[in-house]
Tab-separated table of C-alpha atoms in Angstrom:
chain	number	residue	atom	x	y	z
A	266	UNK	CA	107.061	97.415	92.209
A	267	UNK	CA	109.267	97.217	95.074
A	268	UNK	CA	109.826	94.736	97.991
A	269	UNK	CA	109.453	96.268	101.121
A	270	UNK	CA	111.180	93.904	103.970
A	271	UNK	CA	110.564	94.499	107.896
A	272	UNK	CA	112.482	93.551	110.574
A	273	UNK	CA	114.888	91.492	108.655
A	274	UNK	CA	117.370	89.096	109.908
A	275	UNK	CA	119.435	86.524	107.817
A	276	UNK	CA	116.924	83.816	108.291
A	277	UNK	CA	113.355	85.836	107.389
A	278	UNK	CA	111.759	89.288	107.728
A	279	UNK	CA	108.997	89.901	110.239
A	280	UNK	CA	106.764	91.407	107.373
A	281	UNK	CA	107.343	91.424	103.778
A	282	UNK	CA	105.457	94.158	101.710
A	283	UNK	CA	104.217	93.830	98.051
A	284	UNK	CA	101.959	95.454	95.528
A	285	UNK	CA	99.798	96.354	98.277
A	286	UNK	CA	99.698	93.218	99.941
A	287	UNK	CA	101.555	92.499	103.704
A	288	UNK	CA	102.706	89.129	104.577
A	289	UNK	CA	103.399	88.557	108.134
A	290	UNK	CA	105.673	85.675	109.044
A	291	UNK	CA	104.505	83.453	111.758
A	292	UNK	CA	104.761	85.399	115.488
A	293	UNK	CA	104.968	83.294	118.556
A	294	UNK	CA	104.048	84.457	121.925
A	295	UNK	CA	106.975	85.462	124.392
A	296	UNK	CA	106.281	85.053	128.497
A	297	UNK	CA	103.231	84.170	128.800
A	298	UNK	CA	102.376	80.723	129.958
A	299	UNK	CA	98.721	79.804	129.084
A	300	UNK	CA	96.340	79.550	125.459
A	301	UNK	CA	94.777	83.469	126.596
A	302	UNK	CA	98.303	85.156	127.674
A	303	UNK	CA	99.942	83.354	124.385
A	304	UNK	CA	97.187	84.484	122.254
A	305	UNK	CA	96.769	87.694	123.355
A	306	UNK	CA	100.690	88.702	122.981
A	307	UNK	CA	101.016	86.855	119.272
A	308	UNK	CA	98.072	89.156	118.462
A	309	UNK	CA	99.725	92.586	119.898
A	310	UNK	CA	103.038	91.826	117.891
A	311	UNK	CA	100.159	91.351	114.594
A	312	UNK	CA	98.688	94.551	115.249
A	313	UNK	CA	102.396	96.173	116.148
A	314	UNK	CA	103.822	94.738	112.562
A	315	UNK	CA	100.539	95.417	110.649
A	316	UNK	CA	100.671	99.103	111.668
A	317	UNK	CA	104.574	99.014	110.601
A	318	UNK	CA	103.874	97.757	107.341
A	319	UNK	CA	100.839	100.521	106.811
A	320	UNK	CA	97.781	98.014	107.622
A	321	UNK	CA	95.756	96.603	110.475
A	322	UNK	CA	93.558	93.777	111.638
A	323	UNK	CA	90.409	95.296	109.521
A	324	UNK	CA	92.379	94.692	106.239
A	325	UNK	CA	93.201	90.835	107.016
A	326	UNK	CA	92.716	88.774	104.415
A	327	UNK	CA	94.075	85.374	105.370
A	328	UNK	CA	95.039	83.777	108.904
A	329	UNK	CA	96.672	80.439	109.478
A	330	UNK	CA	96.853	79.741	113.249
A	331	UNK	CA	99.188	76.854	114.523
A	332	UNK	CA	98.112	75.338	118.035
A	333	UNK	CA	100.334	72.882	119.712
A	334	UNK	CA	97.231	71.285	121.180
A	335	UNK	CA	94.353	71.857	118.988
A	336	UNK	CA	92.112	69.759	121.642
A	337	UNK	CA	93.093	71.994	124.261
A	338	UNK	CA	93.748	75.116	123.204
A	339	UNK	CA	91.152	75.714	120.430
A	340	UNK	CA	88.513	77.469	122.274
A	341	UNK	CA	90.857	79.671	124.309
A	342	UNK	CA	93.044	80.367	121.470
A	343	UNK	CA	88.941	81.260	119.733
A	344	UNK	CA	87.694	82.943	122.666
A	345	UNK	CA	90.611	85.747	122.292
A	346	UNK	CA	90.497	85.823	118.856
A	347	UNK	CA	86.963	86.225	117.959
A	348	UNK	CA	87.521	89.601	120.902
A	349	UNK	CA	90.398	91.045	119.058
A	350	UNK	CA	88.235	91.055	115.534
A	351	UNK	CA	86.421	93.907	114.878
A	352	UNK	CA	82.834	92.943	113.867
A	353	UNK	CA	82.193	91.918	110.180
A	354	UNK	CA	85.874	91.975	109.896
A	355	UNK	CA	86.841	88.099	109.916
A	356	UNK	CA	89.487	86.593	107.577
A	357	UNK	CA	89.737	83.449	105.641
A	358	UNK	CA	91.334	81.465	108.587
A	359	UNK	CA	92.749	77.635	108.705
A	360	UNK	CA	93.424	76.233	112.251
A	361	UNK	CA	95.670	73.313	112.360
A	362	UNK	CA	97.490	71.423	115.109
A	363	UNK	CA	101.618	71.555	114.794
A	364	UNK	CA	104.743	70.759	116.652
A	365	UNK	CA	106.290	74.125	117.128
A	366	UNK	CA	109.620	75.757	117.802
A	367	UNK	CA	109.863	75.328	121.130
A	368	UNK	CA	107.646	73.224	123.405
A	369	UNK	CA	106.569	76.086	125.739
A	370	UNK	CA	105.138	77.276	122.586
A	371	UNK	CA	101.167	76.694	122.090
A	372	UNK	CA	100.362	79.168	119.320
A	373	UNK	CA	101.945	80.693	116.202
A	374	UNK	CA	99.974	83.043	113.741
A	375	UNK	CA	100.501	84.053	110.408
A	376	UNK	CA	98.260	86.435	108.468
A	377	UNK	CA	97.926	88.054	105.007
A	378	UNK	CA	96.354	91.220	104.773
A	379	UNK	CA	96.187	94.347	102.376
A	380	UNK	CA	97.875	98.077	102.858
A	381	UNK	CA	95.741	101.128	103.987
């Protein structure tokens, strides 16, 4: 079985494929400047790097989501989540609060899901 990397750099690969399992490293939101916005973009480069890697949201089976402020953010970081899902469809998730890369930062995801 081969190792399939995506959108590699010399410090890590975007996604990492393996005997039918993808591994998405963490993605961080880019312009946006509230919980929604940051959510919403993290989640369209998931779905962007799933598809890449043959996969999508409906085969997740792991999520670990990173919130700067857990207090503040959770339910708006929840709220855009629970949207995106497709019904029935929910991973095994861990929310935890984290100083992250840079402080205009507020969420990071990182998911686990199987190929097509």
């Amino acid at each position: 079985m081969s190792i399939q990397r995506i959108h590699s750099n010399e410090r890590l690969s975007g996604a990492v494929t393996f005997a039918g399992l993808v591994f998405l490293s963490g993605q961080v939101p880019g312009a946006s400047s509230d919980i929604g916005g940051q959510t919403r973009e993290v989640l369209e480069k998931i779905d962007t790097l799933l598809a890449e890697a043959g996969s999508d949201k409906d085969h997740l089976l792991s999520a670990t989501i990173y919130l700067k402020d857990i207090q503040a953010d959770f339910a708006g970081m929840n709220e855009v989540w629970s949207a995106w899902l497709s019904p029935g469809q929910a991973p095994a998730r861990t929310t935890l609060q984290a100083a992250l890369a840079r402080p205009q930062i507020l969420v990071e995801i990182s998911v686990i899901a199987v190929r097509r």
